[in-house]
Short mmCIF file of C-alpha atoms and ligand atoms in Angstrom, two decimals:
data_model
loop_
_atom_site.label_atom_id
_atom_site.label_comp_id
_atom_site.label_asym_id
_atom_site.label_seq_id
_atom_site.Cartn_x
_atom_site.Cartn_y
_atom_site.Cartn_z
CA MET Q 202 -1.33 -31.14 2.53
CA GLN Q 203 -0.51 -28.89 5.64
CA LYS Q 204 -3.21 -26.40 6.58
CA MET Q 205 -2.51 -22.97 5.46
CA VAL Q 206 -4.02 -19.97 6.97
CA TYR Q 207 -3.02 -16.74 5.05
CA LEU Q 208 -3.02 -13.39 7.01
CA ASP Q 209 -0.43 -11.49 5.05
CA ASN Q 210 -2.87 -9.75 2.63
CA ASN Q 211 -0.87 -6.36 2.90
CA ALA Q 212 2.16 -8.24 1.51
CA THR Q 213 -0.17 -9.57 -1.54
CA THR Q 214 -3.34 -11.04 -2.18
CA ALA Q 215 -4.62 -14.05 -4.03
CA VAL Q 216 -5.64 -13.19 -7.58
CA ALA Q 217 -9.40 -13.29 -7.62
CA PRO Q 218 -10.71 -16.02 -9.80
CA GLU Q 219 -12.92 -13.19 -11.65
CA VAL Q 220 -9.75 -11.66 -12.36
CA VAL Q 221 -7.99 -14.67 -13.90
CA GLU Q 222 -11.01 -15.40 -15.91
CA ALA Q 223 -10.98 -11.81 -17.35
CA MET Q 224 -7.40 -12.11 -18.11
CA LEU Q 225 -7.14 -15.46 -19.93
CA PRO Q 226 -8.44 -14.34 -23.45
CA PHE Q 227 -5.38 -11.85 -23.67
CA PHE Q 228 -3.00 -14.70 -23.28
CA GLU Q 229 -4.82 -17.17 -25.53
CA THR Q 230 -6.61 -15.29 -28.31
CA ASP Q 231 -6.41 -11.51 -28.11
CA TRP Q 232 -2.83 -11.20 -27.77
CA GLY Q 233 -2.36 -8.18 -30.20
CA ASN Q 234 -0.18 -5.06 -29.62
CA PRO Q 235 -2.47 -2.31 -28.54
CA SER Q 236 -0.23 0.05 -30.55
CA SER Q 237 -0.91 -1.80 -33.80
CA LEU Q 238 -2.86 -0.04 -36.39
CA HIS Q 239 -4.58 -3.24 -37.55
CA THR Q 240 -8.00 -4.35 -36.23
CA PHE Q 241 -6.65 -7.36 -34.14
CA GLY Q 242 -4.37 -4.85 -32.27
CA SER Q 243 -6.77 -2.09 -31.74
CA ARG Q 244 -9.20 -4.61 -30.27
CA THR Q 245 -7.08 -5.06 -27.17
CA LYS Q 246 -6.63 -1.40 -26.96
CA ARG Q 247 -10.33 -1.14 -26.49
CA HIS Q 248 -10.17 -3.57 -23.69
CA MET Q 249 -7.15 -1.77 -22.13
CA ASP Q 250 -9.20 1.58 -22.26
CA HIS Q 251 -12.04 -0.04 -20.60
CA ALA Q 252 -9.46 -1.23 -17.76
CA ARG Q 253 -8.48 2.48 -17.62
CA GLU Q 254 -11.99 3.50 -17.10
CA GLN Q 255 -12.52 0.78 -14.30
CA VAL Q 256 -9.28 2.05 -12.54
CA ALA Q 257 -10.45 5.60 -12.80
CA THR Q 258 -13.92 4.78 -11.41
CA LEU Q 259 -12.28 3.19 -8.36
CA ILE Q 260 -10.58 6.41 -7.47
CA GLY Q 261 -13.12 8.95 -8.76
CA ALA Q 262 -10.73 10.31 -11.47
CA ALA Q 263 -12.52 12.72 -13.93
CA ASP Q 264 -10.87 11.55 -16.95
CA PRO Q 265 -9.48 7.89 -17.51
CA SER Q 266 -6.74 9.55 -19.44
CA GLU Q 267 -5.21 10.56 -16.06
CA ILE Q 268 -4.30 6.82 -15.42
CA ILE Q 269 -1.05 5.60 -16.54
CA PHE Q 270 -0.31 1.80 -16.26
CA THR Q 271 2.90 0.92 -14.71
CA SER Q 272 4.65 -2.29 -13.53
CA CYS Q 273 3.92 -2.11 -9.77
CA GLY Q 274 3.23 0.14 -6.91
CA THR Q 275 7.04 1.00 -6.58
CA GLU Q 276 7.23 2.17 -10.28
CA SER Q 277 4.27 4.38 -9.46
CA ASN Q 278 5.75 6.01 -6.65
CA ASN Q 279 9.15 6.26 -8.42
CA MET Q 280 7.44 7.93 -11.44
CA ALA Q 281 5.50 10.38 -9.42
CA ILE Q 282 8.30 11.60 -6.92
CA ARG Q 283 11.21 11.68 -9.37
CA GLY Q 284 9.05 12.68 -12.47
CA ALA Q 285 7.53 15.55 -10.73
CA ALA Q 286 10.74 16.49 -8.87
CA GLY Q 287 12.61 16.44 -12.39
CA ALA Q 288 9.83 19.07 -13.77
CA MET Q 289 10.37 21.22 -10.81
CA ARG Q 290 11.78 24.52 -11.75
CA ARG Q 291 13.24 26.79 -8.82
CA GLN Q 292 12.01 24.99 -5.88
CA ARG Q 293 13.70 21.79 -4.94
CA HIS Q 294 12.13 20.81 -1.63
CA ILE Q 295 10.54 17.55 -0.96
CA VAL Q 296 8.28 16.75 1.87
CA THR Q 297 7.57 13.30 3.12
CA SER Q 298 7.05 11.27 6.34
CA GLN Q 299 9.04 9.11 8.46
CA VAL Q 300 6.75 6.18 7.90
CA GLU Q 301 6.60 5.96 4.15
CA HIS Q 302 7.38 2.61 2.34
CA SER Q 303 10.77 2.15 1.00
CA ALA Q 304 9.42 2.99 -2.51
CA VAL Q 305 9.08 6.60 -1.50
CA LEU Q 306 11.74 6.82 1.08
CA GLU Q 307 14.46 5.73 -1.41
CA PRO Q 308 13.65 7.91 -4.43
CA CYS Q 309 13.76 10.76 -1.70
CA ASN Q 310 16.99 9.73 -0.54
CA LEU Q 311 18.14 9.64 -4.28
CA LEU Q 312 16.94 13.20 -4.97
CA GLU Q 313 18.57 14.51 -1.57
CA THR Q 314 22.05 13.16 -3.02
CA ASN Q 315 21.17 15.12 -6.06
CA GLY Q 316 20.92 18.21 -4.21
CA TYR Q 317 17.19 18.43 -3.37
CA ARG Q 318 15.97 19.52 0.21
CA VAL Q 319 14.10 16.75 1.79
CA THR Q 320 12.04 17.07 4.87
CA ARG Q 321 10.86 13.86 6.65
CA ILE Q 322 7.90 14.77 8.88
CA PRO Q 323 7.44 12.78 12.21
CA VAL Q 324 4.59 10.81 13.47
CA ASP Q 325 3.12 10.70 16.93
CA SER Q 326 2.58 7.38 18.84
CA LEU Q 327 -0.44 6.41 17.29
CA GLY Q 328 1.19 6.72 13.76
CA HIS Q 329 -0.24 9.95 12.55
CA LEU Q 330 1.45 12.64 10.93
CA ASP Q 331 2.33 15.66 13.05
CA MET Q 332 0.24 18.16 11.47
CA ASP Q 333 1.83 21.22 13.28
CA ALA Q 334 5.33 20.03 11.96
CA LEU Q 335 3.93 19.84 8.29
CA LYS Q 336 2.33 23.27 8.88
CA ASP Q 337 5.70 24.84 10.20
CA VAL Q 338 7.52 23.47 7.11
CA LEU Q 339 5.21 24.76 4.86
CA ALA Q 340 5.14 28.18 6.74
CA GLU Q 341 8.89 28.32 6.45
CA ASP Q 342 9.13 27.58 2.83
CA ASN Q 343 8.21 30.47 0.09
CA ASP Q 344 8.48 28.24 -2.66
CA PRO Q 345 5.61 25.43 -3.46
CA VAL Q 346 7.01 21.97 -2.31
CA LEU Q 347 6.55 18.54 -3.73
CA ALA Q 348 4.94 16.23 -0.87
CA SER Q 349 4.66 12.55 -0.94
CA LEU Q 350 2.52 11.53 1.98
CA MET Q 351 0.87 8.03 2.12
CA TRP Q 352 -2.87 7.25 2.29
CA ALA Q 353 -2.68 4.19 4.66
CA ASN Q 354 0.36 2.62 6.22
CA ASN Q 355 1.26 -0.86 5.17
CA GLU Q 356 2.56 -1.90 8.65
CA THR Q 357 -0.09 -0.53 11.07
CA GLY Q 358 -2.96 0.26 8.51
CA VAL Q 359 -3.17 3.69 9.90
CA VAL Q 360 -5.06 6.07 7.73
CA SER Q 361 -4.10 9.57 7.02
CA PRO Q 362 -6.13 12.69 6.73
CA VAL Q 363 -5.27 13.15 2.95
CA ALA Q 364 -7.80 16.09 2.37
CA GLU Q 365 -5.96 18.15 4.88
CA PHE Q 366 -2.67 17.47 3.33
CA ALA Q 367 -4.06 18.56 -0.11
CA GLU Q 368 -5.56 21.71 1.49
CA LEU Q 369 -2.42 22.63 3.24
CA ILE Q 370 -0.05 21.88 0.27
CA HIS Q 371 -2.25 23.37 -2.35
CA ALA Q 372 -2.52 26.47 -0.28
CA LYS Q 373 1.11 27.03 -1.14
CA ASP Q 374 0.63 26.04 -4.64
CA GLY Q 375 2.72 22.74 -4.02
CA LEU Q 376 2.05 19.27 -5.29
CA LEU Q 377 0.62 16.13 -3.38
CA HIS Q 378 1.47 12.69 -4.22
CA THR Q 379 -0.02 9.78 -2.25
CA ASP Q 380 1.12 6.32 -1.92
CA ALA Q 381 -2.54 4.65 -1.82
CA VAL Q 382 -1.07 1.02 -2.41
CA GLN Q 383 -2.72 0.07 0.93
CA ALA Q 384 -5.79 2.14 0.56
CA ALA Q 385 -7.03 1.57 -2.81
CA GLY Q 386 -9.76 -1.22 -2.83
CA LYS Q 387 -9.96 -0.98 0.88
CA LEU Q 388 -11.11 2.52 1.57
CA PRO Q 389 -13.39 4.70 -0.57
CA ILE Q 390 -11.16 7.04 -2.62
CA ASN Q 391 -12.39 9.98 -4.70
CA VAL Q 392 -9.65 12.36 -6.06
CA GLN Q 393 -12.17 14.98 -6.87
CA GLU Q 394 -13.15 15.35 -3.10
CA VAL Q 395 -9.49 14.60 -1.99
CA PRO Q 396 -7.83 16.60 -4.61
CA VAL Q 397 -4.32 14.75 -4.72
CA ASP Q 398 -2.25 15.48 -7.82
CA MET Q 399 -0.60 11.87 -7.94
CA LEU Q 400 -1.82 8.52 -6.56
CA SER Q 401 -0.14 5.22 -6.63
CA ILE Q 402 -1.90 1.89 -6.98
CA SER Q 403 -0.61 -1.69 -6.77
CA GLY Q 404 -2.42 -4.56 -8.30
CA HIS Q 405 -1.36 -7.30 -6.21
CA LYS Q 406 -2.87 -5.58 -2.96
CA LEU Q 407 -6.30 -5.74 -4.66
CA TYR Q 408 -6.59 -9.23 -5.89
CA ALA Q 409 -4.95 -8.64 -9.41
CA PRO Q 410 -1.53 -10.28 -10.12
CA LYS Q 411 1.82 -8.91 -8.99
CA GLY Q 412 3.58 -6.86 -11.70
CA ILE Q 413 0.84 -4.44 -12.44
CA GLY Q 414 0.29 -1.00 -11.13
CA ALA Q 415 -1.27 2.37 -11.91
CA LEU Q 416 -0.47 6.06 -11.27
CA TYR Q 417 -3.12 8.72 -11.43
CA VAL Q 418 -1.67 12.08 -12.52
CA ARG Q 419 -4.18 14.99 -12.28
CA ARG Q 420 -4.51 16.64 -15.85
CA GLY Q 421 -2.06 19.48 -16.30
CA THR Q 422 0.53 18.20 -13.65
CA ARG Q 423 4.00 18.65 -15.09
CA MET Q 424 6.33 15.49 -14.89
CA ASP Q 425 9.47 14.21 -16.42
CA ARG Q 426 9.31 10.79 -18.08
CA LEU Q 427 11.31 8.20 -16.52
CA MET Q 428 10.81 5.50 -19.02
CA LEU Q 429 12.02 6.60 -22.62
CA GLY Q 430 11.44 4.89 -25.80
CA GLY Q 431 8.07 4.58 -27.36
CA HIS Q 432 4.99 6.80 -27.03
CA GLN Q 433 2.95 4.56 -25.05
CA GLU Q 434 0.62 5.66 -22.30
CA ARG Q 435 0.36 9.12 -24.11
CA ALA Q 436 4.00 9.36 -24.17
CA ARG Q 437 4.27 9.25 -20.42
CA ARG Q 438 5.53 5.89 -19.90
CA ALA Q 439 7.30 4.02 -22.55
CA GLY Q 440 7.07 0.07 -23.27
CA THR Q 441 4.40 -2.08 -24.58
CA GLU Q 442 1.43 -2.37 -22.08
CA ASN Q 443 0.90 -5.70 -20.47
CA VAL Q 444 -2.54 -6.16 -21.59
CA PRO Q 445 -3.70 -9.22 -19.80
CA TYR Q 446 -2.37 -7.83 -16.30
CA ILE Q 447 -4.03 -4.31 -17.14
CA VAL Q 448 -7.25 -5.96 -18.03
CA GLY Q 449 -6.91 -7.95 -14.55
CA LEU Q 450 -6.31 -4.78 -12.71
CA GLY Q 451 -9.27 -3.19 -14.27
CA LYS Q 452 -11.34 -6.06 -13.14
CA ALA Q 453 -9.95 -6.17 -9.77
CA CYS Q 454 -10.80 -2.46 -9.52
CA GLU Q 455 -14.27 -3.08 -10.61
CA LEU Q 456 -14.63 -6.02 -8.14
CA ALA Q 457 -13.18 -3.77 -5.26
CA MET Q 458 -15.67 -1.08 -6.05
CA GLN Q 459 -18.65 -3.36 -6.02
CA GLY Q 460 -17.73 -5.37 -3.03
CA MET Q 461 -16.08 -2.68 -0.84
CA GLU Q 462 -18.90 -2.38 1.68
CA LYS Q 463 -19.19 -6.16 1.92
CA ASP Q 464 -15.37 -6.83 2.28
CA THR Q 465 -15.03 -4.11 4.84
CA THR Q 466 -17.71 -5.48 7.00
CA HIS Q 467 -16.27 -8.84 6.73
CA GLU Q 468 -12.75 -7.83 7.46
CA VAL Q 469 -13.44 -5.50 10.33
CA ARG Q 470 -15.67 -8.18 12.04
CA LEU Q 471 -13.00 -10.94 11.39
CA ARG Q 472 -9.92 -8.63 12.43
CA ASP Q 473 -11.63 -7.41 15.64
CA ARG Q 474 -12.50 -11.00 16.70
CA LEU Q 475 -8.98 -11.88 15.88
CA GLU Q 476 -7.44 -8.91 17.71
CA ASN Q 477 -9.83 -9.19 20.65
CA GLY Q 478 -9.14 -12.89 20.98
CA ILE Q 479 -5.25 -12.34 21.03
CA LEU Q 480 -5.41 -9.48 23.60
CA GLY Q 481 -7.75 -11.66 25.71
CA SER Q 482 -5.39 -14.69 25.58
CA CYS Q 483 -1.77 -13.68 25.18
CA LYS Q 484 -0.35 -11.83 28.18
CA GLY Q 485 1.74 -8.76 27.17
CA ALA Q 486 -0.01 -8.27 23.84
CA VAL Q 487 -0.36 -4.73 22.68
CA VAL Q 488 -1.86 -2.81 19.36
CA ASN Q 489 0.41 -0.68 17.65
CA GLY Q 490 -1.05 2.31 15.77
CA ASP Q 491 -4.60 4.10 15.95
CA PRO Q 492 -7.16 1.32 16.44
CA GLU Q 493 -9.94 3.75 15.59
CA CYS Q 494 -8.54 5.07 12.35
CA ARG Q 495 -6.98 2.13 10.14
CA THR Q 496 -7.61 0.06 7.22
CA PRO Q 497 -10.39 -2.57 7.85
CA ASN Q 498 -8.12 -5.69 7.46
CA THR Q 499 -5.00 -4.74 9.53
CA THR Q 500 -3.76 -5.23 12.96
CA ASN Q 501 -0.30 -5.01 14.18
CA ILE Q 502 0.30 -6.46 17.59
CA SER Q 503 3.47 -6.49 19.83
CA PHE Q 504 4.10 -9.37 22.19
CA GLU Q 505 6.34 -8.05 24.87
CA HIS Q 506 9.57 -9.77 25.49
CA LEU Q 507 9.25 -11.99 22.54
CA GLU Q 508 11.13 -11.88 19.01
CA GLY Q 509 8.69 -11.16 16.26
CA GLU Q 510 10.76 -13.32 13.93
CA ALA Q 511 10.89 -16.34 16.23
CA LEU Q 512 7.02 -16.09 16.56
CA LEU Q 513 6.55 -15.62 12.78
CA LEU Q 514 8.55 -18.87 12.21
CA MET Q 515 6.58 -20.88 14.95
CA LEU Q 516 3.35 -19.56 13.26
CA ASP Q 517 4.62 -20.66 9.89
CA ASP Q 518 5.45 -24.10 11.32
CA VAL Q 519 1.54 -24.70 11.88
CA GLY Q 520 0.91 -23.02 8.59
CA ILE Q 521 -0.21 -19.58 9.59
CA CYS Q 522 1.24 -16.77 7.28
CA THR Q 523 1.94 -13.38 9.02
CA SER Q 524 4.68 -10.83 8.79
CA THR Q 525 7.08 -8.97 10.85
CA GLY Q 526 7.21 -5.04 9.81
CA ALA Q 527 6.84 -4.84 6.20
CA ALA Q 528 7.15 -8.13 4.19
CA CYS Q 529 8.66 -6.37 1.17
CA GLU Q 530 11.63 -5.66 3.44
CA SER Q 531 11.70 -8.69 5.69
CA GLY Q 532 14.92 -10.10 4.15
CA SER Q 533 16.50 -7.80 6.44
CA VAL Q 534 16.53 -7.91 10.21
CA GLU Q 535 16.36 -4.21 10.82
CA ALA Q 536 13.73 -3.12 13.18
CA SER Q 537 10.43 -1.60 11.70
CA HIS Q 538 11.25 2.27 10.94
CA VAL Q 539 7.52 2.69 11.19
CA LEU Q 540 7.14 1.52 14.83
CA LYS Q 541 10.58 3.13 15.74
CA ALA Q 542 9.13 6.60 14.23
CA MET Q 543 5.95 6.05 16.49
CA ASN Q 544 8.42 5.80 19.47
CA VAL Q 545 7.19 2.30 20.17
CA PRO Q 546 9.65 0.88 22.90
CA ARG Q 547 12.46 -1.13 21.42
CA ASP Q 548 11.19 -4.34 22.98
CA ARG Q 549 7.70 -3.95 21.53
CA VAL Q 550 9.11 -3.08 17.91
CA ASN Q 551 11.12 -6.28 18.06
CA GLY Q 552 8.20 -8.44 19.15
CA SER Q 553 5.44 -7.18 16.58
CA ILE Q 554 3.54 -9.01 14.34
CA ARG Q 555 1.37 -7.82 11.47
CA PHE Q 556 -1.98 -9.76 10.59
CA SER Q 557 -3.56 -8.64 7.54
CA LEU Q 558 -6.81 -10.16 6.52
CA GLY Q 559 -8.61 -10.34 3.24
CA ARG Q 560 -11.61 -11.18 1.28
CA TYR Q 561 -10.99 -14.86 1.43
CA SER Q 562 -10.22 -14.98 5.37
CA THR Q 563 -12.73 -16.91 7.32
CA ASP Q 564 -13.90 -17.46 10.79
CA LYS Q 565 -12.15 -20.96 10.71
CA ASP Q 566 -8.92 -18.82 10.08
CA VAL Q 567 -9.62 -16.95 12.89
CA ASP Q 568 -10.49 -19.76 15.13
CA TYR Q 569 -7.25 -21.73 14.05
CA VAL Q 570 -5.01 -18.62 15.06
CA LEU Q 571 -6.81 -18.34 18.43
CA GLU Q 572 -6.27 -21.92 18.98
CA GLN Q 573 -2.39 -21.88 18.13
CA LEU Q 574 -1.09 -18.57 19.05
CA PRO Q 575 -1.37 -18.42 22.85
CA ARG Q 576 0.28 -21.83 22.99
CA ILE Q 577 3.28 -20.58 20.65
CA VAL Q 578 3.45 -17.44 22.79
CA ASP Q 579 3.66 -19.44 26.11
CA ARG Q 580 6.30 -21.83 24.57
CA LEU Q 581 8.59 -18.90 23.43
CA ARG Q 582 7.99 -17.01 26.66
CA GLU Q 583 9.25 -20.37 28.58
CA LEU Q 584 12.40 -20.18 26.31
CA SER Q 585 12.92 -16.43 26.60
CA PRO Q 586 15.81 -15.54 29.12
CA ARG Q 587 13.79 -12.43 29.99
CA ILE Q 588 10.95 -14.29 31.48
CA LYS Q 589 13.19 -15.24 34.42
CA ASP Q 590 13.59 -11.35 35.42
N1 LIG I 747 3.41 1.02 -1.00
C1 LIG I 747 3.29 0.46 -0.10
C2 LIG I 747 2.42 1.15 1.09
C3 LIG I 747 3.22 -0.71 -0.05
O1 LIG I 747 2.80 -1.57 1.08
C4 LIG I 747 3.89 -1.51 -1.01
C5 LIG I 747 4.17 -2.99 -1.09
O2 LIG I 747 4.15 -3.55 0.01
C6 LIG I 747 4.53 -0.80 -2.04
C7 LIG I 747 4.21 0.66 -2.14
C8 LIG I 747 5.20 -1.41 -3.41
O3 LIG I 747 4.26 -2.02 -4.26
P1 LIG I 747 4.75 -3.22 -5.20
O4 LIG I 747 5.09 -4.43 -4.35
O5 LIG I 747 3.60 -3.36 -6.24
O6 LIG I 747 5.98 -2.49 -6.02
#
């Protein structure tokens, strides 16, 4: 079998063996419906409640009932934005940023076509939100806004000052949702200390399976329901709960909580070794985003005068998995909206590769990339017409 080095953990992670083990009984023996009144069903409900506590603990939620299980991060974002926007009374102003994931941008676009005002705040060249622009927008509006501003960016890893966002938005009685899909499990989160109103999580970014997510909704937050039908999740999200995956998400949150310090130290060391190695061996390599303020596992590097797609394919040929822009969107050839918003020059946008490490990345993985990449970059440069300039 060909060697595989997986450096695309922001796209998805492996499922942790402990998570698989925790899930198995809920396929094999304890497959009851948690809404059933009989003992067999209510037993699964107890496990689901335990998972809710594990998720709540990871993000410091005061009450596990503030956690709603969903099918993914995309659903959590849609539920938060469309649900809270639907419950707005007079005010119909949504504030977001230019660098959000499409699972935030698209619901905002839809609301805009439905008559809401949507303001998309720009970012600076390091990927940080323009705080003056946010303050100006809030100052101009007498009514409270609904804001959706991400905790950590999926492409660059840049981490936002969410506590400051919350202070500014709450000072005007607004609501703050944060897409914490790339932050949960990687960074300490405490929704009591950083008082967001809603927060999205996705299982497959923190070693649980694809197809499970959660939305934290602070008690008392008014929201319309998107999924209508039964009364599951305290009538906030209809549909029989995916118990095995919920148990898996709970276990993944517990593991993340227990291992965060160790994972962070491990990932930062490997990420920095990889990054320094690349910068030292590949001419025209530049890091995108604030290197001092990003998730521990991510480095986004532009290779000047090269096509990121070509580089990705040649890396793939030798078994190295990376990503250009956001993997979820990489079916399209559209240049990264995140790097464009940061005013990264067009050539560097096109030549960018995201390396995202994880709990299971090793020194050998880094060695292999550092052995292969400079050779591939040189080869592509030889083929590039621009090198003749
Ligand atoms: N938000 C961010 C920041 C993401 O990176 C992703 C996935 O890449 C999502 C939302 C969507 O999550 P899911 O794949 O669980 O729908």
